[in-house]
Amino acid sequence: MSLNPFTPTEEQAQVVGHEGSAFVTACPGAGKTRVLVERARLLLRSRAQGKGIAFISFTNAAVSELEQRLRQEGVLRWPAFPHFIGTFDGFLWQFLISPFGVPGCKTSPRLIPDKDQRIVRPSEKHRPLPLACFDRLSGEIIPEAAKRLRFDPAENPGRTKAYVTTAAAARARFLQRGELDFAEVRMLAVDYLKDGNRSSRLAGALAARFSEVIVDEAQDCNPEDIRIIWWLRDAGISTKVICDPHQSIYSFRGGVTNELMTFGQTFKREDRLSISGNFRSSDSICRATHALRPADTDTPPDRPLGDHRSVKTPVHVFAYHGQVAAAIGERFRELVEAEGLDLSRCPVLAATKRSGARAIGLPFEDSAEDLTLRLALAVSGFHFAFESGNRREHLEAVHRVVLDIEGRLSQKTYHQYLVAEAIDLADWRPRILALVRELRYCPDLFPDPDAWLARARALLAAHLPPGGQSIAQRLRRNGGLDAALAIPPLTAPSAQTIHAVKGMEFPGVCVVMTTATTSQILDCLEAGSNYSEDARKIYVAASRAERLLAIAAPQKHAERLAARLRDSGAPVTMHKI
């Protein structure tokens, strides 16, 4: 039984009741999760018993939210069979990879997500380079990737050839062991679907298992994902694709925008649906986020329909001089308090951790090598994370540090080690969680960073292998430790990256734009073409806000930004800080 009555808008009702495949664009705050729940309720009430529904998304956080709602509403129970609720990676692995394995490999396939981090070196005298520096198809070194690690392939062709040979041998060895990363999973899945006989058998099996496949957050697809979804639909399986193309911010893992819209155009006109009602944000914020879409977007601002639709708070633009600084966070705090909002739920959002930290006056230090800094940043990150998906990442980072101290990762990546030793989450999570709680940095527990470091050394000394370095040598007193452990005062907002809060919502949000990208973002918004990922990030960040939205921009671009917001009908208040 539904916990809350659902009175759908006309657009929502069309999606819930639509039979067959559909391509659905949905604005931020459109109530997608509730629409998916009601679609599932309708399918399970009207379809033949025995068939399930596949719910697919692209992050664990999104999957967890949907699964929780489906169970709360009484739509699905445990166990889930014959349904599938999981990530796209999980779907491919379960239905396309695990049943067939790796060609030429007799062992069962094993997923190693961080395989590209595996270090290769022709000999001990050569500097280490990760597999990510080598093209997975041609095997050749990628000059740009190598140069970022201060290795110039052109300086010594003979040495470069030795690296290429070593990397190719490593990839072949991993494949012989059945070890695949996510990119290889997709490439192998696409190859399998090109095989007519195998493709036909797969289509029949999936059609017999599922009455419908629902792909949510499809803007997070990469090109291989789209090919596979395209195949599902063309194989005669009812396929719903739900997306907001303006929220595609994963180019670093091959995300798409134009390819997704091209795919959308292959659906019949009556199968292309939209949801434009926004149940999250005020009218001012709806208009502001519309201004952050490209100029050639041919849709009006989203319609505010939720509890905050009548909130009259203007959009605030902070014009700051010089670098991003703590004055941004301080001014935002004043606005949050004036609106009577909960400061702990009103974050400062930026594209990078560094910009967000600067905006609240928090020193920022990052290191991929130093174990002390990695441990401090992971522990602090866990305790200041908003939701479980972020916390899991920080727990994993602490686990990596512990394994490094134990000397377990000298010859394997983190995930290679876990797979080789058959270690799952339940084997390590309780003790790592206890360690993280023991090391929470706050004045009541630790008078200064040195006291924290002493406690960390005491807790981790037992993990040292015999005959090696001391714990003081492994966890050194690094000059950046004070910054890594620094916490903002209770009267300051928290800082988060935009990627970390995608899919979430907050009473108030402050979005930080930087000198490096603001001009380019405004250029592409006004031109209506080449809608860059930097621009989409600002759109994603602003659309998290329910009642209060502030945008900090460099002083020389702030008025230009304000003018664009006003042109969309948003009331704007300027602040010089």
XYZ file of C-alpha atoms in Angstrom:
577
model
C 0.000 0.000 0.000
C 1.261 3.482 -0.852
C 2.416 5.530 2.117
C 1.313 8.781 0.502
C -1.459 9.502 -1.984
C -0.177 10.244 -5.469
C -1.980 12.776 -7.616
C 0.062 12.880 -10.813
C 0.335 15.785 -13.193
C -0.796 15.146 -16.733
C 2.818 14.645 -17.830
C 3.538 12.237 -14.983
C 0.360 10.276 -15.721
C 1.400 9.912 -19.369
C 4.714 8.363 -18.343
C 3.121 6.065 -15.745
C 0.550 4.779 -18.229
C 2.676 4.679 -21.393
C 2.835 1.229 -22.949
C 5.980 0.106 -24.711
C 9.299 1.851 -25.095
C 9.687 5.567 -24.409
C 12.342 8.284 -24.170
C 11.491 10.575 -21.251
C 13.224 13.878 -20.487
C 12.615 15.050 -16.931
C 13.597 18.336 -15.331
C 15.206 18.535 -11.869
C 12.704 17.865 -9.097
C 10.244 16.235 -11.502
C 9.279 13.486 -9.066
C 10.932 10.820 -11.186
C 11.304 8.338 -8.345
C 7.596 8.474 -7.530
C 6.731 8.120 -11.223
C 8.935 5.019 -11.456
C 7.303 3.552 -8.347
C 3.828 4.070 -9.798
C 4.888 2.687 -13.162
C 6.120 -0.451 -11.385
C 2.875 -0.690 -9.404
C 0.852 -0.517 -12.627
C 3.011 -3.106 -14.398
C 2.849 -5.570 -11.539
C -0.901 -5.177 -11.313
C -1.569 -5.635 -15.016
C 1.148 -7.964 -16.312
C 1.289 -11.741 -16.170
C 2.771 -13.205 -13.013
C 6.310 -14.509 -13.313
C 7.787 -11.614 -15.253
C 9.871 -8.995 -13.539
C 10.983 -5.416 -14.099
C 14.588 -4.312 -14.505
C 15.377 -1.004 -12.779
C 18.782 0.242 -13.911
C 20.671 3.384 -12.921
C 24.312 4.461 -12.936
C 25.251 5.122 -9.307
C 24.819 3.095 -6.156
C 23.186 6.084 -4.456
C 20.476 6.330 -7.123
C 19.854 2.579 -7.004
C 19.630 2.607 -3.195
C 17.103 5.437 -3.202
C 14.857 3.740 -5.760
C 15.044 0.358 -4.036
C 14.177 1.919 -0.685
C 11.165 3.716 -2.144
C 9.913 0.592 -3.933
C 10.007 -1.348 -0.675
C 8.532 1.472 1.434
C 5.622 1.721 -0.972
C 5.072 -2.027 -0.835
C 5.694 -2.461 -4.558
C 8.592 -4.891 -4.209
C 9.480 -7.303 -1.443
C 12.506 -9.351 -0.609
C 13.867 -11.323 -2.389
C 13.623 -9.203 -5.534
C 13.583 -12.064 -8.087
C 12.445 -12.014 -10.872
C 13.102 -8.265 -10.758
C 16.498 -6.607 -11.115
C 17.412 -3.424 -9.232
C 20.988 -2.320 -9.761
C 23.560 -0.376 -11.679
C 24.122 -0.653 -15.400
C 27.455 -2.303 -14.599
C 25.673 -4.901 -12.490
C 23.112 -5.573 -15.227
C 25.794 -6.146 -17.872
C 27.785 -8.377 -15.573
C 24.840 -10.542 -14.535
C 23.175 -10.998 -17.911
C 25.829 -10.473 -20.602
C 29.256 -11.215 -19.125
C 28.999 -13.769 -16.326
C 27.033 -16.340 -18.399
C 29.548 -16.322 -21.277
C 32.877 -15.424 -19.695
C 35.920 -14.024 -21.494
C 36.760 -15.508 -24.908
C 39.766 -17.811 -24.660
C 39.727 -17.809 -20.859
C 38.772 -20.946 -18.919
C 38.328 -19.240 -15.550
C 35.220 -17.356 -14.477
C 35.348 -13.615 -15.207
C 36.236 -11.300 -12.326
C 35.496 -7.588 -12.093
C 38.507 -5.379 -11.216
C 37.239 -1.763 -11.357
C 40.657 -0.198 -10.705
C 42.671 -2.342 -13.121
C 43.860 0.729 -15.036
C 45.623 1.900 -11.864
C 47.918 -1.141 -11.971
C 51.504 0.023 -12.231
C 53.702 -1.170 -15.109
C 57.471 -0.732 -15.421
C 59.908 -2.610 -17.686
C 62.379 -2.948 -14.783
C 63.075 -1.611 -11.311
C 65.162 1.197 -12.773
C 62.181 2.520 -14.761
C 59.690 4.910 -13.205
C 56.216 3.421 -12.642
C 53.350 4.313 -14.992
C 49.721 3.173 -14.612
C 47.996 1.103 -17.298
C 45.703 4.102 -17.845
C 48.572 5.687 -19.804
C 48.204 3.063 -22.542
C 45.405 2.821 -25.083
C 43.430 -0.342 -24.402
C 42.833 -1.032 -28.120
C 46.065 -0.069 -29.882
C 48.310 -0.602 -26.862
C 50.216 2.590 -27.659
C 51.170 5.052 -24.966
C 48.831 8.059 -24.605
C 51.181 11.079 -24.755
C 48.885 13.464 -22.857
C 48.351 11.011 -19.991
C 52.064 10.216 -19.738
C 53.095 13.877 -19.805
C 50.754 14.612 -16.894
C 53.001 12.242 -14.947
C 56.114 14.028 -16.263
C 56.988 11.273 -18.730
C 57.574 12.439 -22.319
C 57.306 9.479 -24.751
C 59.201 11.380 -27.456
C 62.350 11.820 -25.376
C 63.414 8.176 -25.572
C 61.569 6.040 -28.161
C 63.382 2.872 -27.089
C 62.344 3.292 -23.471
C 58.781 4.093 -24.548
C 58.652 0.906 -26.627
C 59.716 -1.093 -23.579
C 56.818 0.398 -21.611
C 54.365 -0.386 -24.426
C 55.547 -4.000 -24.550
C 55.283 -4.375 -20.771
C 51.794 -2.818 -20.671
C 50.541 -5.059 -23.507
C 51.858 -8.139 -21.714
C 50.159 -7.038 -18.487
C 46.791 -6.522 -20.193
C 47.046 -9.919 -21.897
C 47.950 -11.570 -18.586
C 44.983 -9.986 -16.818
C 42.577 -11.076 -19.564
C 43.932 -14.628 -19.385
C 42.972 -14.549 -15.706
C 39.491 -13.314 -16.636
C 40.035 -9.892 -15.018
C 37.915 -7.123 -16.566
C 37.402 -3.476 -15.723
C 34.203 -1.570 -16.498
C 35.379 -0.359 -19.914
C 36.277 -3.906 -20.965
C 32.920 -5.172 -19.702
C 31.162 -2.749 -22.038
C 33.403 -3.517 -25.007
C 32.886 -7.255 -24.520
C 29.120 -6.831 -24.109
C 28.898 -4.847 -27.359
C 30.917 -7.548 -29.149
C 28.586 -10.253 -27.841
C 25.550 -8.380 -29.145
C 27.101 -8.243 -32.636
C 26.993 -12.041 -32.703
C 23.628 -12.776 -34.299
C 23.062 -16.167 -32.696
C 24.104 -15.043 -29.202
C 22.192 -11.772 -29.547
C 19.006 -13.608 -30.491
C 19.282 -15.982 -27.538
C 19.967 -13.103 -25.148
C 16.983 -11.143 -26.429
C 14.695 -14.120 -25.927
C 15.990 -14.774 -22.415
C 15.651 -11.149 -21.302
C 12.183 -10.805 -22.857
C 11.099 -13.927 -20.972
C 12.493 -12.557 -17.686
C 11.409 -8.894 -17.866
C 8.180 -7.220 -18.889
C 10.011 -3.869 -18.993
C 13.504 -2.438 -18.609
C 13.649 1.047 -17.039
C 16.930 2.956 -17.418
C 17.053 5.964 -15.086
C 19.626 8.803 -15.125
C 20.465 7.875 -18.709
C 22.445 11.102 -19.159
C 25.202 9.234 -17.286
C 25.544 6.748 -20.171
C 28.637 6.408 -22.280
C 28.448 5.505 -25.995
C 28.715 1.752 -25.339
C 25.835 1.981 -22.857
C 23.655 3.659 -25.461
C 24.429 0.925 -27.997
C 23.344 -1.702 -25.485
C 20.146 0.159 -24.532
C 19.430 0.659 -28.231
C 19.791 -3.100 -28.713
C 17.398 -3.809 -25.821
C 14.709 -1.652 -27.399
C 15.238 -2.945 -30.936
C 15.198 -6.520 -29.642
C 11.529 -5.951 -28.796
C 11.938 -5.478 -25.045
C 9.861 -2.609 -23.665
C 12.511 -0.059 -22.652
C 11.936 3.217 -20.814
C 14.837 5.697 -20.912
C 14.624 8.528 -18.339
C 17.081 11.420 -18.481
C 17.899 15.097 -18.188
C 20.568 15.670 -20.873
C 21.589 18.946 -19.236
C 22.827 16.984 -16.199
C 25.473 14.972 -18.047
C 28.644 15.634 -16.008
C 30.626 12.430 -16.378
C 32.813 13.029 -19.425
C 35.789 11.714 -17.436
C 34.243 8.249 -17.733
C 33.006 8.694 -21.299
C 29.668 10.397 -20.687
C 27.511 11.534 -23.596
C 25.187 14.372 -24.540
C 24.733 14.595 -28.312
C 24.712 10.803 -28.672
C 21.913 10.545 -26.121
C 19.732 13.074 -27.932
C 20.435 11.377 -31.261
C 19.214 8.141 -29.706
C 16.133 9.954 -28.408
C 15.241 11.029 -31.921
C 15.017 7.388 -33.006
C 11.899 6.956 -30.855
C 8.528 7.617 -32.450
C 7.124 11.057 -31.707
C 4.396 9.607 -29.508
C 7.061 7.750 -27.527
C 9.047 10.911 -26.706
C 7.648 12.257 -23.435
C 8.673 14.969 -20.985
C 8.073 15.981 -17.376
C 8.549 19.702 -16.802
C 6.846 20.178 -13.431
C 9.383 20.904 -10.679
C 8.340 19.791 -7.179
C 11.640 20.845 -5.591
C 12.379 24.494 -6.250
C 10.833 27.941 -6.019
C 9.820 29.881 -9.110
C 12.942 32.051 -8.834
C 15.213 29.013 -8.796
C 13.336 27.356 -11.668
C 13.883 30.496 -13.745
C 17.536 30.717 -12.737
C 18.250 27.107 -13.687
C 16.537 27.725 -17.019
C 19.031 30.545 -17.584
C 21.822 28.025 -17.024
C 20.681 25.952 -19.985
C 21.954 26.930 -23.453
C 20.211 29.782 -25.255
C 18.818 27.533 -27.992
C 16.855 25.406 -25.505
C 13.335 25.630 -26.908
C 11.470 24.973 -23.659
C 10.139 27.477 -21.112
C 11.321 27.495 -17.474
C 10.195 24.515 -15.427
C 6.852 24.952 -13.647
C 7.218 25.123 -9.859
C 4.615 22.777 -8.360
C 5.930 21.804 -4.936
C 5.733 23.214 -1.427
C 8.224 25.988 -2.271
C 6.543 27.230 -5.426
C 5.411 30.498 -3.810
C 8.701 31.352 -2.073
C 9.713 34.861 -3.202
C 13.385 34.778 -2.191
C 15.519 36.260 -4.992
C 18.573 34.588 -6.468
C 21.717 36.075 -4.909
C 24.840 36.741 -6.982
C 28.089 37.213 -5.052
C 30.626 39.270 -7.023
C 33.987 38.405 -5.500
C 37.371 39.957 -6.221
C 40.497 37.884 -6.703
C 40.530 34.234 -5.687
C 37.728 32.221 -4.117
C 37.819 33.104 -0.417
C 36.053 32.561 2.908
C 33.966 35.732 2.459
C 31.738 33.715 0.110
C 30.845 31.186 2.776
C 30.373 33.902 5.383
C 27.928 35.885 3.261
C 26.040 32.700 2.396
C 25.795 31.826 6.099
C 24.194 35.219 6.745
C 21.570 34.576 4.048
C 20.846 31.079 5.361
C 20.300 32.392 8.878
C 18.135 35.260 7.629
C 15.900 32.723 5.865
C 15.691 30.563 8.990
C 17.176 27.528 7.256
C 19.294 24.742 8.730
C 22.917 25.641 7.954
C 23.993 21.989 8.168
C 21.746 21.249 5.162
C 22.825 24.228 3.046
C 26.169 23.430 1.389
C 28.614 25.405 -0.702
C 29.065 23.507 -3.986
C 32.030 23.729 -6.339
C 33.508 21.731 -9.195
C 36.599 20.895 -7.128
C 37.299 20.187 -3.468
C 39.863 22.975 -3.469
C 37.422 25.710 -4.571
C 34.753 24.559 -2.134
C 37.216 24.478 0.761
C 38.496 27.969 -0.023
C 34.953 29.324 -0.106
C 34.412 28.380 3.545
C 37.903 29.278 4.731
C 39.057 25.689 5.066
C 42.682 25.018 4.072
C 42.883 22.233 1.535
C 45.622 19.709 1.090
C 45.512 16.686 -1.168
C 48.019 13.943 -1.826
C 47.807 10.722 -3.747
C 50.970 9.350 -2.122
C 51.292 10.359 1.524
C 49.547 7.791 3.742
C 49.027 10.235 6.611
C 47.218 12.764 4.433
C 45.189 10.069 2.704
C 44.059 8.723 6.055
C 43.228 12.164 7.462
C 41.277 13.238 4.379
C 39.332 9.972 4.213
C 38.405 10.057 7.911
C 37.344 13.708 7.707
C 35.462 13.068 4.481
C 33.493 10.218 6.032
C 32.288 12.314 8.970
C 31.248 15.235 6.780
C 29.635 13.236 3.972
C 25.941 13.889 3.312
C 24.817 10.416 2.416
C 25.772 6.757 2.461
C 27.209 6.598 -1.059
C 29.834 9.221 -0.199
C 30.579 7.560 3.146
C 31.228 4.200 1.473
C 33.858 5.808 -0.746
C 35.664 7.266 2.268
C 35.545 3.949 4.134
C 37.101 2.269 1.128
C 39.840 4.922 1.072
C 40.675 4.181 4.725
C 40.730 0.450 3.954
C 43.224 1.090 1.151
C 45.511 2.950 3.573
C 45.388 0.055 6.034
C 46.234 -2.444 3.280
C 49.087 -0.210 2.121
C 50.493 -0.178 5.644
C 50.196 -3.978 5.713
C 52.122 -4.188 2.431
C 49.247 -5.912 0.634
C 49.103 -3.628 -2.413
C 52.694 -3.653 -3.634
C 51.925 -6.087 -6.474
C 48.173 -5.651 -6.916
C 45.594 -2.903 -7.146
C 43.091 -2.616 -4.327
C 40.350 -4.517 -6.161
C 42.741 -7.125 -7.538
C 43.754 -7.900 -3.960
C 40.141 -8.140 -2.751
C 39.214 -10.497 -5.575
C 42.338 -12.628 -5.236
C 41.781 -13.079 -1.501
C 37.970 -13.462 -1.837
C 37.409 -10.548 0.561
C 33.957 -8.956 0.557
C 32.468 -5.923 2.275
C 31.408 -7.770 5.406
C 34.971 -8.974 5.987
C 36.479 -5.504 6.419
C 33.753 -2.882 6.890
C 33.101 -3.334 10.654
C 36.732 -2.909 11.710
C 37.370 -0.019 9.310
C 34.198 1.705 10.503
C 35.390 1.329 14.098
C 38.764 2.825 13.135
C 37.129 5.778 11.401
C 34.978 6.497 14.433
C 37.976 6.222 16.744
C 39.863 8.775 14.616
C 37.142 11.383 14.241
C 38.939 14.693 14.649
C 37.314 17.159 17.031
C 38.584 19.314 19.929
C 36.855 17.157 22.553
C 38.907 14.140 21.494
C 42.174 15.586 20.199
C 43.788 18.873 21.337
C 45.801 19.166 18.102
C 46.765 17.244 14.928
C 49.821 15.753 16.652
C 47.576 14.050 19.199
C 45.435 12.693 16.347
C 48.520 11.368 14.561
C 49.781 9.706 17.750
C 46.451 7.910 18.131
C 46.431 6.855 14.467
C 49.933 5.413 14.843
C 48.949 3.535 17.997
C 45.893 2.012 16.315
C 47.705 1.017 13.114
C 51.087 -0.117 14.431
C 49.827 -3.687 14.722
C 49.220 -3.732 10.955
C 52.912 -3.346 10.073
C 54.574 -6.362 8.483
C 57.543 -7.690 10.476
C 61.010 -6.400 9.698
C 59.878 -3.335 7.781
C 59.567 0.361 8.461
C 58.266 1.721 11.743
C 54.775 3.155 12.019
C 56.310 6.640 12.364
C 58.039 6.123 9.019
C 54.829 4.931 7.373
C 52.602 7.613 8.929
C 54.890 10.611 8.816
C 54.199 14.019 10.304
C 53.321 15.804 7.089
C 53.204 19.590 6.864
C 49.752 19.391 5.311
C 48.180 17.444 8.159
C 46.802 20.537 9.918
C 44.970 21.520 6.721
C 43.756 17.973 6.074
C 42.247 17.726 9.558
C 40.989 21.314 9.777
C 37.239 21.540 10.179
C 35.078 24.601 9.606
C 33.516 26.219 12.648
C 29.981 25.167 13.483
C 28.809 28.528 12.165
C 30.101 27.817 8.628
C 28.390 25.852 5.855
C 29.915 22.632 4.622
C 31.625 22.352 1.243
C 30.913 19.580 -1.265
C 31.851 18.838 -4.851
C 29.058 19.016 -7.417
C 29.581 15.377 -8.372
C 29.100 14.328 -4.737
C 25.602 15.844 -4.461
C 24.186 14.908 -7.848
C 20.639 13.640 -7.341
C 20.290 15.315 -3.925
C 18.365 18.406 -2.795
C 18.906 21.046 -0.108
C 16.971 23.993 1.346
C 19.751 26.327 0.242
C 22.797 26.115 -1.992
C 25.728 28.388 -2.812
C 27.371 27.594 -6.158
C 30.968 28.698 -6.698
C 32.076 29.689 -10.193
C 35.789 30.300 -10.750
C 37.896 32.677 -12.807
C 39.172 29.775 -14.892
C 35.764 28.759 -16.282
C 33.131 31.494 -15.793
C 33.755 33.382 -19.044
C 33.698 30.185 -21.110
C 30.510 29.031 -19.364
C 28.692 32.284 -20.101
C 29.936 32.243 -23.713
C 28.521 28.787 -24.356
C 25.219 29.599 -22.627
C 24.746 32.676 -24.784
C 25.880 30.989 -27.994
C 23.468 28.096 -27.482
C 25.981 25.551 -28.717
C 28.851 23.496 -27.360
C 27.137 23.213 -23.971
C 30.282 22.407 -22.029
C 30.530 20.104 -19.038
C 31.648 23.054 -16.909
C 28.329 24.748 -17.707
C 26.344 21.592 -16.990
C 28.006 21.305 -13.585
C 26.757 24.774 -12.609
C 23.259 23.820 -13.794
C 23.339 20.606 -11.735
C 24.545 22.484 -8.651
C 21.958 25.283 -8.874
C 19.103 22.843 -9.444
C 19.774 21.179 -6.056
C 18.287 24.234 -4.278
C 14.744 24.320 -2.893
C 14.327 27.816 -1.374
C 17.628 29.698 -1.488
C 20.146 29.924 -4.317
C 23.340 31.958 -4.289
C 25.930 31.938 -7.073
C 29.431 33.305 -6.490
C 31.164 34.567 -9.626
C 34.322 36.603 -10.322
C 33.582 40.318 -10.156
C 34.292 41.013 -13.830
C 31.690 38.415 -14.906
C 29.107 38.745 -12.128
C 26.933 41.408 -13.772
C 26.875 39.452 -17.023
C 25.656 36.401 -15.081
C 23.054 38.478 -13.238
C 21.757 39.910 -16.524
C 21.275 36.409 -17.932
C 19.380 35.329 -14.814
C 17.142 38.419 -14.997
C 16.430 37.781 -18.687
C 14.869 34.460 -17.683
C 12.598 36.272 -15.209
C 14.507 35.457 -12.021
C 14.705 38.249 -9.416
C 18.373 38.899 -8.595
C 20.130 40.607 -5.693
C 23.792 41.516 -6.183
C 26.401 41.422 -3.391
C 29.960 42.715 -3.722
C 32.288 40.776 -1.445
